Coordinates of C-alpha atoms in Angstrom, one line a residue:
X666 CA -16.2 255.4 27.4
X667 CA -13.3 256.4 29.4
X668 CA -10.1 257.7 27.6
X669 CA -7.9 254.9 29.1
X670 CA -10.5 252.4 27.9
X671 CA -10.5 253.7 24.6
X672 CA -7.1 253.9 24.6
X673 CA -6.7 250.0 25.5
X674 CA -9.1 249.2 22.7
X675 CA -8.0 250.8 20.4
X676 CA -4.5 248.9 21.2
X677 CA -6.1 245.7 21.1
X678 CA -7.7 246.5 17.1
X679 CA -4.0 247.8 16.2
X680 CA -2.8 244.5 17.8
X681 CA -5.7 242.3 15.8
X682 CA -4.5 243.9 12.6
X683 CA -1.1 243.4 13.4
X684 CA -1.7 240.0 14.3
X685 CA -3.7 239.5 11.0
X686 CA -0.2 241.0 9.2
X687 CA 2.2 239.2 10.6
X688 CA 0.6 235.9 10.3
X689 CA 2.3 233.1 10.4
X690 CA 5.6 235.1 11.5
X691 CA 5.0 234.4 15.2
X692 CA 6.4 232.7 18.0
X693 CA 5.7 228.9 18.1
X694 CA 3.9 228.5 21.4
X695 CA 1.0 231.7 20.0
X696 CA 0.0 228.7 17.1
X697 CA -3.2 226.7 17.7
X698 CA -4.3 228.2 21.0
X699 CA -7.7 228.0 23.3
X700 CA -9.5 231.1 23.6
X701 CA -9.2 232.8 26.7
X702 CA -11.8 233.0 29.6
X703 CA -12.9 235.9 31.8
X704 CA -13.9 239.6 31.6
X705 CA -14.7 241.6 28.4
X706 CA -11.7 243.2 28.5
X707 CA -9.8 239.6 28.5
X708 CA -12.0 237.9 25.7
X709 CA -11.7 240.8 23.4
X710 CA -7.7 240.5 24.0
X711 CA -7.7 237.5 22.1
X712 CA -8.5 238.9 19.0
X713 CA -5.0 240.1 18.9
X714 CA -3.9 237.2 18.2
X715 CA -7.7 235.4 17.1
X716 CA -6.3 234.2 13.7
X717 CA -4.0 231.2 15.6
X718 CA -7.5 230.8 17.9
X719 CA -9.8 230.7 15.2
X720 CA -7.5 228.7 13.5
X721 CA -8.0 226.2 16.1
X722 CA -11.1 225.9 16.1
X723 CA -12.2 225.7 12.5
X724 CA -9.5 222.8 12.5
X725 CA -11.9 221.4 15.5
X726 CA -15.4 222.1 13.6
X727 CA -14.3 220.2 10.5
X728 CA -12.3 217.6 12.4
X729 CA -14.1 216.7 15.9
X730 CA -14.3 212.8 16.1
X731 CA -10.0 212.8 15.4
X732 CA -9.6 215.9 17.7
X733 CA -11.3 213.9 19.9
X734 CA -9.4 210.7 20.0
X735 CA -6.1 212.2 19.5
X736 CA -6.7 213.8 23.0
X737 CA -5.7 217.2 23.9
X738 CA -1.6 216.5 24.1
X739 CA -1.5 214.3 20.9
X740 CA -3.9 217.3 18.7
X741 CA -2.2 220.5 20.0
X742 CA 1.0 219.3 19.4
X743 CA 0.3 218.1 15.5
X744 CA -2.4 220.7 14.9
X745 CA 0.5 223.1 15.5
X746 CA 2.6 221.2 13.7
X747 CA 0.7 221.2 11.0
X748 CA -0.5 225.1 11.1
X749 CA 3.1 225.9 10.9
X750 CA 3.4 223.8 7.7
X751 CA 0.4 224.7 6.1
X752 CA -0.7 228.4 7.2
X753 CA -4.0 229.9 6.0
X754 CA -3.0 233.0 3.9
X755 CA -6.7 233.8 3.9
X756 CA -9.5 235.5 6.5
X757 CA -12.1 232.3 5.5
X758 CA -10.5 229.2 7.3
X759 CA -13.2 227.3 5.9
X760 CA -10.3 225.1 3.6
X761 CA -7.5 225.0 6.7
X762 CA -7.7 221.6 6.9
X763 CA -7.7 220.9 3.1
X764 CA -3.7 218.9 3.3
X765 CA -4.1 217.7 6.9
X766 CA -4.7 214.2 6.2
X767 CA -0.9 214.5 3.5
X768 CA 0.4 215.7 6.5
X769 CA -0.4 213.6 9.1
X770 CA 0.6 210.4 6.2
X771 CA 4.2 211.8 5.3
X772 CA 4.6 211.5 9.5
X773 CA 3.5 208.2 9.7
X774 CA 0.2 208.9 11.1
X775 CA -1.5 206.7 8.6
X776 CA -5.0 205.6 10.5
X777 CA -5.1 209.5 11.6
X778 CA -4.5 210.5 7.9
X779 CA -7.4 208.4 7.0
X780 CA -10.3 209.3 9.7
X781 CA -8.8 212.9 8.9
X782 CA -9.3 212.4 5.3
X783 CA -12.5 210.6 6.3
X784 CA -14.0 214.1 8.3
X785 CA -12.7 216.2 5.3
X786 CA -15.4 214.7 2.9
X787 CA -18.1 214.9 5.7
X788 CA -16.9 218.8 6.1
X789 CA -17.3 218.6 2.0
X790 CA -20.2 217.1 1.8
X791 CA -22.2 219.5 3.9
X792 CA -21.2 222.7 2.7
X793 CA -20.9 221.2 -0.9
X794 CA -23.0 223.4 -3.4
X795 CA -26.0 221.3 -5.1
X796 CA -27.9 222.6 -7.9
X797 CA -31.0 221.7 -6.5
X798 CA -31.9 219.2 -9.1
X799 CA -33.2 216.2 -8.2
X800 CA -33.9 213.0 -10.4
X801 CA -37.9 212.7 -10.5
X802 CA -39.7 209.2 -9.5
X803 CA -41.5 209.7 -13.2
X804 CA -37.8 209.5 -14.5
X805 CA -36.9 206.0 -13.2
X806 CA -38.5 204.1 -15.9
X807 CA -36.0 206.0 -18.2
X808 CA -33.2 204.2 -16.8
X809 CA -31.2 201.7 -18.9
X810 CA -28.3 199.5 -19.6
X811 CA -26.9 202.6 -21.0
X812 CA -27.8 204.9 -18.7
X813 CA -24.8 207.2 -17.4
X814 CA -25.2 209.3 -13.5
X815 CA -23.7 212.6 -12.6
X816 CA -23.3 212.2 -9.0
X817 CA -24.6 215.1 -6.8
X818 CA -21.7 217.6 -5.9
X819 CA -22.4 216.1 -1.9
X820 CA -21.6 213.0 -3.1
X821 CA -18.4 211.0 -1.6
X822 CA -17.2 207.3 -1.5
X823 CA -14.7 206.1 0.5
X824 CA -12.3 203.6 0.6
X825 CA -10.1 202.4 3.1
X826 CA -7.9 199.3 4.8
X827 CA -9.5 200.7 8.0
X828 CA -13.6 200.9 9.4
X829 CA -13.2 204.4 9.9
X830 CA -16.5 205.1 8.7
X831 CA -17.9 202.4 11.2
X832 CA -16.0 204.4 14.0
X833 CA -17.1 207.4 13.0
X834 CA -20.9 206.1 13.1
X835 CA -20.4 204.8 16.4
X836 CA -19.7 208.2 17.9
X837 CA -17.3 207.1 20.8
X838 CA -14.3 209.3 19.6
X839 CA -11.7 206.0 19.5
X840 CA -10.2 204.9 16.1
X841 CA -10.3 201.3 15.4
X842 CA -7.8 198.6 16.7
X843 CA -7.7 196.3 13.4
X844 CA -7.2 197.2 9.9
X845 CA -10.5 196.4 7.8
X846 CA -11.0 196.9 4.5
X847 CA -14.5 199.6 4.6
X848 CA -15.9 200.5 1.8
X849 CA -18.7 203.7 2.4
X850 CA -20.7 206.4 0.5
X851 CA -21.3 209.6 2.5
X852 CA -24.4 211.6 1.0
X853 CA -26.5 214.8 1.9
X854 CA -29.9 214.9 2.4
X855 CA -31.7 218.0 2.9
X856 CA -29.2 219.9 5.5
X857 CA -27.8 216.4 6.9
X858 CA -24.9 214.7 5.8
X859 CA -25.4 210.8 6.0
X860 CA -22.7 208.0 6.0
X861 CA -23.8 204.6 4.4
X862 CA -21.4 201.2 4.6
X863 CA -21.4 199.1 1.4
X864 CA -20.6 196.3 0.3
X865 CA -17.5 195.2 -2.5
X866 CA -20.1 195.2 -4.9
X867 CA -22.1 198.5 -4.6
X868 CA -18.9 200.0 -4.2
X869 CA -17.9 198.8 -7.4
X870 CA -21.3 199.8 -9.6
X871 CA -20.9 203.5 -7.4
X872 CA -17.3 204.1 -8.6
X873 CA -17.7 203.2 -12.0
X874 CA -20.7 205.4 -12.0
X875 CA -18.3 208.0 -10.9
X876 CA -16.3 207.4 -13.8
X877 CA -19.1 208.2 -15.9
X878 CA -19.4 204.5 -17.0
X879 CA -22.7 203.1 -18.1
X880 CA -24.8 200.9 -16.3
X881 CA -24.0 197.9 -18.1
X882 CA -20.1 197.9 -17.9
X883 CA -20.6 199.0 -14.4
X884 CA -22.0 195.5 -13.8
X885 CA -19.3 193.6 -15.3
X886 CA -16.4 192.3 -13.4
X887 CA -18.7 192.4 -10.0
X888 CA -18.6 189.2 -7.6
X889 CA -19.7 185.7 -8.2
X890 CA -22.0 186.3 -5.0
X891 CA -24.0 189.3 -6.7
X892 CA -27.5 189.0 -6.9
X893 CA -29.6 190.7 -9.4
X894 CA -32.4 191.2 -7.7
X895 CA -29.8 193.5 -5.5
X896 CA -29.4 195.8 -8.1
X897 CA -33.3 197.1 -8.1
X898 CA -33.1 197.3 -4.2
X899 CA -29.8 199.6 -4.7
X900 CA -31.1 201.6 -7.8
X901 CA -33.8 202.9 -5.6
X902 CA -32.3 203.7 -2.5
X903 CA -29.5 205.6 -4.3
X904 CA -32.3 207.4 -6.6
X905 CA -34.6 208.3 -3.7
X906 CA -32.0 209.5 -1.2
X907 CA -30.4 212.3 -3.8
X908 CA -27.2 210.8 -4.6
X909 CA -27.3 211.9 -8.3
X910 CA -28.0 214.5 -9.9
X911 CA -28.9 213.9 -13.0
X912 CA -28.4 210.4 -15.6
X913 CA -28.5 210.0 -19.2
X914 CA -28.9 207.9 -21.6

């Protein structure tokens, strides 16, 4: 390599470090950018300031249906906002977006907040760490009106005055129009995360669960239009699709 190119990389790794350094000291307009395009030379120059690019896009991997339907105006200008509030002191960005939806509420933002808060437990949920245990089919009989579950660490529900997860399921990047109260349980399954809608009164027996309540108080208070017969139907699809890890009795 020639000295002048050796000279202009190694300007560029001084500048990367530096960047690194004096993170989140700089200028306002160097926060949340787009990488650049063109020759090696140009691409590599990014890295001296690649902690405000990367930081743009690991806000983008974890939150790509609201990125989306904010539009490119609306998202730079809060993701910025928001970098500047909350800057990563760390080299793994994989928590960056961890107070985004607090943000986005304390600016009155509030059906942003929640499809934000919404993608956080997807992002959760897939890189969540299970202990591989899984409840076996010769185990089911075990289960009764005491019986207490230990929900799987990719385990989420979800509860809001807006169908975000129905947006989100729909895949057309526009929030919804109408509040609605949604009620949803988002789950992992093998290497996919998996987004279910429920009713009032799963929600119910799943959040009690959560609390580590039995399955007998769980099924107190539900409503007058529960069936029983729904309970078996719910028991196994929950069981069979690796929501918990583990029950006792």
């Amino acid at each position: 390599m020639k000295t002048a190119k050796k000279e202009k990389l190694h300007k560029l790794l001084l500048s990367f470090d530096r960047g690194i350094r004096d993170y989140p000291h700089r200028l306002r307009p160097e926060l949340f950018q787009t990488p650049m395009r063109g020759d090696w030379e140009d691409r590599f120059s990014i890295y001296g300031t690649g902690y405000s690019v990367r930081t743009k896009e690991a806000m983008e991997e974890i939150f790509e249906f609201l990125s989306s339907a904010m539009k490119v105006k609306g998202w730079n200008q809060w993701g910025r906002a928001y970098i500047e509030k909350y800057p990563s002191r760390v080299y793994n960005l994989s928590k960056i977006g961890e107070d985004f939806p607090k943000f986005l509420k304390r600016n009155k933002k509030l059906i942003w907040a929640e499809m934000a808060r919404f993608e956080l437990l997807i992002a959760k949920s897939f890189h969540a760490f299970n202990r591989g245990e899984k409840i076996s089919a010769e185990r089911f009989s075990e289960i009764n009106e005491r019986s207490k579950f230990e929900f799987a660490s990719s385990t989420f529900l979800f509860e809001s005055k807006w169908p975000i997860a129905n947006a989100w399921k729909s895949q057309k990047a526009k929030l919804p129009s109408k509040p609605k109260n949604e009620f949803a349980l988002i789950y992992r399954k093998s290497d996919q995360v998996f987004v279910r809608i429920l009713s009032a009164n799963e929600f119910k027996i799943l959040k009690s669960f959560k609390a580590r309540k039995n399955l007998a108080s769980s099924l107190k208070n539900l409503d007058k239009n529960f069936e029983p017969s729904q309970l078996s139907e719910w028991l196994h699809f929950w069981l069979t699709n690796d929501f918990f890890a583990d029950f006792s009795s």
